[in-house]
Amino acid sequence: MSDIKKNMAEIRERMDTAAKKAHRDPASVVLVAVSKRHSVEAIVEAYEAGQRDFGENYAQELRDKSKELAELKDIRWHFIGNLQRNKIKYVADSVSLLETVDSVRLVEELDKHAQKHNRIIECLIQVNVGEEEQKSGCTAEDAADILEAIKASKNLKPAGLMTIPPWDLESEQTRIYFKTLKKLREEMGGVEVLPHLSMGMSHDFEVAIEEGATYVRVGTAIFGERPPRLV
Ligand SMILES: *Cc1c(COP(=O)(O)O)cnc(C)c1O
């Protein structure tokens, strides 16, 4: 078995164990393979092992990869990077799920593009739970307005909430961020309105699953260290 296939099998097993520990159905947690800066060959290898949800961070990179892999029609591309409004055009015809919706203006612009391509795009509202200044994501207060804007749109669908804890924390230290995101979901209408919680990465996905994650975004633990960003 190749490394990628072996890694994916190991991660799936750890995900299932974490879900059972939390008395959750393992099938309720979806692995998003974060393939940023990895080759299309690596993506194909994961795809052949049954992986369908892939996460990308850079708009042009997603455009190029989705074009190259257009034959794999059931891939679901998650965009998980910071998306400037002038780059929506690169992802609008391929992205299934935009995980980083953090302003009403982004919602309005995204809806225009989704209509143009006659597609429905699912949205996760990215909340900056730690309220760190340097990071992307909206405040808990703004999240309600963004949800209303998504509901009022024609071609966008509210799908849940997403968060990224500070990058330098140990896995157990991230738990409070995940708990806070889940609590916010309850305040915003609960699982009926916002079914998904995207939280947890290579080093803390088990903690995130214990706290209710339905999407975990795992890169390094599947594909290995990322090559440097191409310029
Ligand atoms: C890169 C990235 C990941 C994956 O991180 P790993 O530590 O490689 O698993 C997850 N989420 C976001 C938002 C990312 O940018």
mmCIF file of C-alpha atoms and ligand atoms in Angstrom:
data_model
loop_
_atom_site.group_PDB
_atom_site.id
_atom_site.type_symbol
_atom_site.label_atom_id
_atom_site.label_comp_id
_atom_site.label_asym_id
_atom_site.label_seq_id
_atom_site.Cartn_x
_atom_site.Cartn_y
_atom_site.Cartn_z
ATOM 1 C CA MET A 1 0.000 0.000 0.000
ATOM 2 C CA SER A 2 1.221 3.518 -0.757
ATOM 3 C CA ASP A 3 1.843 6.023 2.035
ATOM 4 C CA ILE A 4 -1.222 8.071 1.178
ATOM 5 C CA LYS A 5 -3.533 5.071 1.268
ATOM 6 C CA LYS A 6 -1.947 3.786 4.449
ATOM 7 C CA ASN A 7 -2.187 7.208 6.119
ATOM 8 C CA MET A 8 -5.831 7.569 5.142
ATOM 9 C CA ALA A 9 -6.716 4.166 6.541
ATOM 10 C CA GLU A 10 -4.975 5.023 9.809
ATOM 11 C CA ILE A 11 -6.700 8.363 10.097
ATOM 12 C CA ARG A 12 -10.105 6.853 9.369
ATOM 13 C CA GLU A 13 -9.501 4.374 12.142
ATOM 14 C CA ARG A 14 -8.510 7.092 14.600
ATOM 15 C CA MET A 15 -11.575 9.133 13.551
ATOM 16 C CA ASP A 16 -13.865 6.171 14.169
ATOM 17 C CA THR A 17 -12.329 5.539 17.577
ATOM 18 C CA ALA A 18 -12.760 9.188 18.584
ATOM 19 C CA ALA A 19 -16.379 9.159 17.402
ATOM 20 C CA LYS A 20 -17.200 6.019 19.341
ATOM 21 C CA LYS A 21 -15.533 7.428 22.437
ATOM 22 C CA ALA A 22 -17.932 10.387 22.170
ATOM 23 C CA HIS A 23 -20.907 8.082 21.506
ATOM 24 C CA ARG A 24 -21.237 9.423 17.981
ATOM 25 C CA ASP A 25 -21.871 7.623 14.709
ATOM 26 C CA PRO A 26 -18.490 7.447 12.897
ATOM 27 C CA ALA A 27 -20.341 7.954 9.606
ATOM 28 C CA SER A 28 -21.346 11.437 10.793
ATOM 29 C CA VAL A 29 -17.735 12.667 10.535
ATOM 30 C CA VAL A 30 -16.370 13.417 7.060
ATOM 31 C CA LEU A 31 -12.651 13.566 6.341
ATOM 32 C CA VAL A 32 -11.650 16.546 4.208
ATOM 33 C CA ALA A 33 -8.248 15.815 2.668
ATOM 34 C CA VAL A 34 -6.348 19.104 2.557
ATOM 35 C CA SER A 35 -4.339 18.879 -0.638
ATOM 36 C CA LYS A 36 -2.984 22.421 -0.869
ATOM 37 C CA ARG A 37 0.437 22.542 -2.535
ATOM 38 C CA HIS A 38 0.307 18.798 -3.179
ATOM 39 C CA SER A 39 0.211 17.410 -6.715
ATOM 40 C CA VAL A 40 -2.820 16.257 -8.670
ATOM 41 C CA GLU A 41 -1.193 12.802 -8.646
ATOM 42 C CA ALA A 42 -1.441 12.748 -4.869
ATOM 43 C CA ILE A 43 -5.110 13.766 -5.109
ATOM 44 C CA VAL A 44 -5.816 10.998 -7.612
ATOM 45 C CA GLU A 45 -4.203 8.479 -5.306
ATOM 46 C CA ALA A 46 -6.429 9.535 -2.427
ATOM 47 C CA TYR A 47 -9.427 9.539 -4.755
ATOM 48 C CA GLU A 48 -8.701 5.981 -5.810
ATOM 49 C CA ALA A 49 -8.706 5.013 -2.152
ATOM 50 C CA GLY A 50 -12.248 6.373 -1.873
ATOM 51 C CA GLN A 51 -11.612 9.980 -0.789
ATOM 52 C CA ARG A 52 -14.103 12.505 -2.250
ATOM 53 C CA ASP A 53 -13.869 15.699 -0.157
ATOM 54 C CA PHE A 54 -10.731 17.764 -0.773
ATOM 55 C CA GLY A 55 -9.709 21.099 0.744
ATOM 56 C CA GLU A 56 -7.734 23.811 -1.049
ATOM 57 C CA ASN A 57 -6.480 27.194 0.191
ATOM 58 C CA TYR A 58 -5.497 29.143 -2.900
ATOM 59 C CA ALA A 59 -8.027 30.244 -5.525
ATOM 60 C CA GLN A 60 -5.909 29.820 -8.650
ATOM 61 C CA GLU A 61 -4.556 26.505 -7.428
ATOM 62 C CA LEU A 62 -8.106 25.221 -6.959
ATOM 63 C CA ARG A 63 -9.066 26.473 -10.420
ATOM 64 C CA ASP A 64 -6.122 24.679 -12.045
ATOM 65 C CA LYS A 65 -6.538 21.413 -10.148
ATOM 66 C CA SER A 66 -10.290 21.222 -10.638
ATOM 67 C CA LYS A 67 -9.795 21.739 -14.371
ATOM 68 C CA GLU A 68 -7.162 19.068 -14.550
ATOM 69 C CA LEU A 69 -9.340 16.645 -12.593
ATOM 70 C CA ALA A 70 -12.635 17.574 -14.245
ATOM 71 C CA GLU A 71 -13.280 13.935 -15.120
ATOM 72 C CA LEU A 72 -13.585 13.039 -11.446
ATOM 73 C CA LYS A 73 -17.084 14.449 -11.279
ATOM 74 C CA ASP A 74 -17.930 13.429 -7.742
ATOM 75 C CA ILE A 75 -15.021 15.244 -6.096
ATOM 76 C CA ARG A 76 -16.310 17.823 -3.648
ATOM 77 C CA TRP A 77 -13.944 20.785 -3.465
ATOM 78 C CA HIS A 78 -13.920 22.673 -0.164
ATOM 79 C CA PHE A 79 -12.307 26.082 -0.262
ATOM 80 C CA ILE A 80 -10.689 26.656 3.150
ATOM 81 C CA GLY A 81 -8.401 29.640 2.517
ATOM 82 C CA ASN A 82 -8.904 33.346 2.776
ATOM 83 C CA LEU A 83 -10.965 34.326 -0.275
ATOM 84 C CA GLN A 84 -10.660 37.872 -1.578
ATOM 85 C CA ARG A 85 -13.738 38.974 -3.453
ATOM 86 C CA ASN A 86 -11.807 39.551 -6.679
ATOM 87 C CA LYS A 87 -10.784 35.890 -6.675
ATOM 88 C CA ILE A 88 -14.264 34.387 -6.350
ATOM 89 C CA LYS A 89 -14.303 34.070 -10.119
ATOM 90 C CA TYR A 90 -11.565 31.429 -9.950
ATOM 91 C CA VAL A 91 -13.491 29.080 -7.672
ATOM 92 C CA ALA A 92 -17.177 29.743 -8.388
ATOM 93 C CA ASP A 93 -17.622 27.045 -11.012
ATOM 94 C CA SER A 94 -15.893 24.277 -9.068
ATOM 95 C CA VAL A 95 -16.259 24.822 -5.323
ATOM 96 C CA SER A 96 -18.966 22.780 -3.563
ATOM 97 C CA LEU A 97 -18.462 24.288 -0.184
ATOM 98 C CA LEU A 98 -16.903 27.578 0.832
ATOM 99 C CA GLU A 99 -15.730 27.098 4.407
ATOM 100 C CA THR A 100 -14.422 30.600 4.989
ATOM 101 C CA VAL A 101 -17.415 32.912 4.604
ATOM 102 C CA ASP A 102 -16.735 35.789 6.971
ATOM 103 C CA SER A 103 -18.556 38.878 5.669
ATOM 104 C CA VAL A 104 -21.896 39.934 4.209
ATOM 105 C CA ARG A 105 -20.085 41.476 1.232
ATOM 106 C CA LEU A 106 -18.457 38.157 0.429
ATOM 107 C CA VAL A 107 -21.880 36.464 0.601
ATOM 108 C CA GLU A 108 -23.386 38.964 -1.828
ATOM 109 C CA GLU A 109 -20.566 38.669 -4.323
ATOM 110 C CA LEU A 110 -20.435 34.884 -4.082
ATOM 111 C CA ASP A 111 -24.176 34.648 -4.698
ATOM 112 C CA LYS A 112 -23.811 36.638 -7.925
ATOM 113 C CA HIS A 113 -21.185 34.221 -9.200
ATOM 114 C CA ALA A 114 -23.150 31.158 -8.091
ATOM 115 C CA GLN A 115 -26.177 32.458 -10.011
ATOM 116 C CA LYS A 116 -24.067 33.133 -13.074
ATOM 117 C CA HIS A 117 -22.891 29.521 -13.067
ATOM 118 C CA ASN A 118 -26.326 28.263 -12.098
ATOM 119 C CA ARG A 119 -24.914 26.398 -9.109
ATOM 120 C CA ILE A 120 -25.744 26.050 -5.447
ATOM 121 C CA ILE A 121 -22.748 26.662 -3.193
ATOM 122 C CA GLU A 122 -22.826 25.553 0.438
ATOM 123 C CA CYS A 123 -21.415 28.013 2.955
ATOM 124 C CA LEU A 124 -19.763 27.586 6.308
ATOM 125 C CA ILE A 125 -19.417 30.746 8.349
ATOM 126 C CA GLN A 126 -15.849 31.058 9.608
ATOM 127 C CA VAL A 127 -15.854 32.350 13.158
ATOM 128 C CA ASN A 128 -12.762 33.705 14.852
ATOM 129 C CA VAL A 129 -13.597 32.118 18.178
ATOM 130 C CA GLY A 130 -10.407 33.298 19.854
ATOM 131 C CA GLU A 131 -10.932 36.833 18.514
ATOM 132 C CA GLU A 132 -7.285 37.160 17.640
ATOM 133 C CA GLU A 133 -6.565 40.319 15.756
ATOM 134 C CA GLN A 134 -4.411 38.957 12.980
ATOM 135 C CA LYS A 135 -6.731 36.211 11.879
ATOM 136 C CA SER A 136 -9.542 35.866 9.408
ATOM 137 C CA GLY A 137 -13.032 34.891 10.422
ATOM 138 C CA CYS A 138 -15.913 36.962 11.767
ATOM 139 C CA THR A 139 -16.922 37.653 15.350
ATOM 140 C CA ALA A 140 -19.730 35.706 16.987
ATOM 141 C CA GLU A 141 -21.869 38.851 16.776
ATOM 142 C CA ASP A 142 -21.360 39.221 13.018
ATOM 143 C CA ALA A 143 -22.136 35.565 12.362
ATOM 144 C CA ALA A 144 -25.891 36.129 12.775
ATOM 145 C CA ASP A 145 -25.939 38.844 10.084
ATOM 146 C CA ILE A 146 -23.918 36.673 7.738
ATOM 147 C CA LEU A 147 -26.335 33.790 8.271
ATOM 148 C CA GLU A 148 -29.261 36.068 7.401
ATOM 149 C CA ALA A 149 -27.476 37.170 4.228
ATOM 150 C CA ILE A 150 -26.905 33.555 3.191
ATOM 151 C CA LYS A 151 -30.548 32.736 3.865
ATOM 152 C CA ALA A 152 -31.604 35.735 1.767
ATOM 153 C CA SER A 153 -29.367 34.739 -1.153
ATOM 154 C CA LYS A 154 -30.627 32.870 -4.189
ATOM 155 C CA ASN A 155 -27.901 30.291 -4.774
ATOM 156 C CA LEU A 156 -26.154 29.869 -1.429
ATOM 157 C CA LYS A 157 -27.067 27.417 1.274
ATOM 158 C CA PRO A 158 -26.093 27.733 4.955
ATOM 159 C CA ALA A 159 -24.288 24.538 5.941
ATOM 160 C CA GLY A 160 -22.593 25.253 9.252
ATOM 161 C CA LEU A 161 -19.728 26.901 11.096
ATOM 162 C CA MET A 162 -15.957 26.606 10.806
ATOM 163 C CA THR A 163 -13.088 27.699 13.010
ATOM 164 C CA ILE A 164 -9.290 27.628 13.123
ATOM 165 C CA PRO A 165 -7.803 27.832 16.630
ATOM 166 C CA PRO A 166 -4.419 29.553 17.039
ATOM 167 C CA TRP A 167 -1.857 27.490 15.096
ATOM 168 C CA ASP A 168 0.617 27.050 17.958
ATOM 169 C CA LEU A 169 -1.600 25.238 20.464
ATOM 170 C CA GLU A 170 -1.240 21.671 21.657
ATOM 171 C CA SER A 171 -4.193 19.480 20.745
ATOM 172 C CA GLU A 172 -5.824 19.494 24.163
ATOM 173 C CA GLN A 173 -5.619 23.300 24.324
ATOM 174 C CA THR A 174 -7.849 23.590 21.268
ATOM 175 C CA ARG A 175 -10.812 21.934 22.973
ATOM 176 C CA ILE A 176 -12.205 25.166 24.390
ATOM 177 C CA TYR A 177 -12.349 26.692 20.877
ATOM 178 C CA PHE A 178 -14.316 23.730 19.578
ATOM 179 C CA LYS A 179 -16.708 23.840 22.534
ATOM 180 C CA THR A 180 -17.258 27.551 21.943
ATOM 181 C CA LEU A 181 -18.066 27.006 18.259
ATOM 182 C CA LYS A 182 -20.582 24.320 19.114
ATOM 183 C CA LYS A 183 -22.228 26.551 21.696
ATOM 184 C CA LEU A 184 -22.482 29.346 19.150
ATOM 185 C CA ARG A 185 -24.200 26.948 16.748
ATOM 186 C CA GLU A 186 -26.841 26.301 19.436
ATOM 187 C CA GLU A 187 -27.366 30.039 19.865
ATOM 188 C CA MET A 188 -27.810 30.446 16.113
ATOM 189 C CA GLY A 189 -30.557 27.877 15.685
ATOM 190 C CA GLY A 190 -28.835 24.555 16.225
ATOM 191 C CA VAL A 191 -28.109 21.632 14.003
ATOM 192 C CA GLU A 192 -31.243 22.098 11.897
ATOM 193 C CA VAL A 193 -30.014 25.474 10.650
ATOM 194 C CA LEU A 194 -26.279 24.756 10.681
ATOM 195 C CA PRO A 195 -25.716 21.002 10.369
ATOM 196 C CA HIS A 196 -21.931 21.049 10.025
ATOM 197 C CA LEU A 197 -19.050 21.994 12.284
ATOM 198 C CA SER A 198 -15.696 22.112 10.475
ATOM 199 C CA MET A 199 -12.963 21.938 13.077
ATOM 200 C CA GLY A 200 -9.837 19.934 13.738
ATOM 201 C CA MET A 201 -6.669 19.376 11.691
ATOM 202 C CA SER A 202 -3.820 16.825 11.667
ATOM 203 C CA HIS A 203 -2.803 17.398 15.264
ATOM 204 C CA ASP A 204 -6.176 17.846 16.935
ATOM 205 C CA PHE A 205 -8.903 16.157 14.880
ATOM 206 C CA GLU A 206 -9.661 13.628 17.603
ATOM 207 C CA VAL A 207 -10.374 16.371 20.145
ATOM 208 C CA ALA A 208 -12.548 18.117 17.531
ATOM 209 C CA ILE A 209 -14.551 14.940 16.905
ATOM 210 C CA GLU A 210 -15.108 14.509 20.624
ATOM 211 C CA GLU A 211 -16.529 18.048 20.618
ATOM 212 C CA GLY A 212 -18.862 17.518 17.667
ATOM 213 C CA ALA A 213 -16.904 18.095 14.414
ATOM 214 C CA THR A 214 -18.597 16.776 11.265
ATOM 215 C CA TYR A 215 -15.776 17.880 8.947
ATOM 216 C CA VAL A 216 -12.139 17.465 9.936
ATOM 217 C CA ARG A 217 -9.558 19.102 7.673
ATOM 218 C CA VAL A 218 -6.450 16.935 7.552
ATOM 219 C CA GLY A 219 -3.459 17.646 5.323
ATOM 220 C CA THR A 220 -0.021 16.731 6.639
ATOM 221 C CA ALA A 221 -1.111 13.464 8.262
ATOM 222 C CA ILE A 222 -2.344 12.239 4.862
ATOM 223 C CA PHE A 223 0.009 13.757 2.298
ATOM 224 C CA GLY A 224 3.127 14.431 4.384
ATOM 225 C CA GLU A 225 4.896 17.763 4.696
ATOM 226 C CA ARG A 226 3.785 20.359 2.166
ATOM 227 C CA PRO A 227 6.240 21.478 -0.504
ATOM 228 C CA PRO A 228 7.045 25.208 -0.349
ATOM 229 C CA ARG A 229 4.511 27.500 -1.965
ATOM 230 C CA LEU A 230 5.120 28.013 -5.658
ATOM 231 C CA VAL A 231 5.693 31.607 -6.700
HETATM 232 C C1 LIG B 1 -3.586 23.730 5.803
HETATM 233 C C2 LIG B 1 -4.869 23.722 6.536
HETATM 234 C C3 LIG B 1 -5.344 22.572 7.170
HETATM 235 C C4 LIG B 1 -4.557 21.283 7.231
HETATM 236 O O1 LIG B 1 -3.534 21.400 8.169
HETATM 237 P P1 LIG B 1 -2.624 20.130 8.548
HETATM 238 O O2 LIG B 1 -1.986 20.541 9.803
HETATM 239 O O3 LIG B 1 -1.677 19.922 7.427
HETATM 240 O O4 LIG B 1 -3.551 18.972 8.729
HETATM 241 C C5 LIG B 1 -6.585 22.618 7.767
HETATM 242 N N1 LIG B 1 -7.339 23.741 7.758
HETATM 243 C C6 LIG B 1 -6.909 24.875 7.180
HETATM 244 C C7 LIG B 1 -7.770 26.070 7.212
HETATM 245 C C8 LIG B 1 -5.667 24.901 6.562
HETATM 246 O O5 LIG B 1 -5.253 26.042 6.005
#
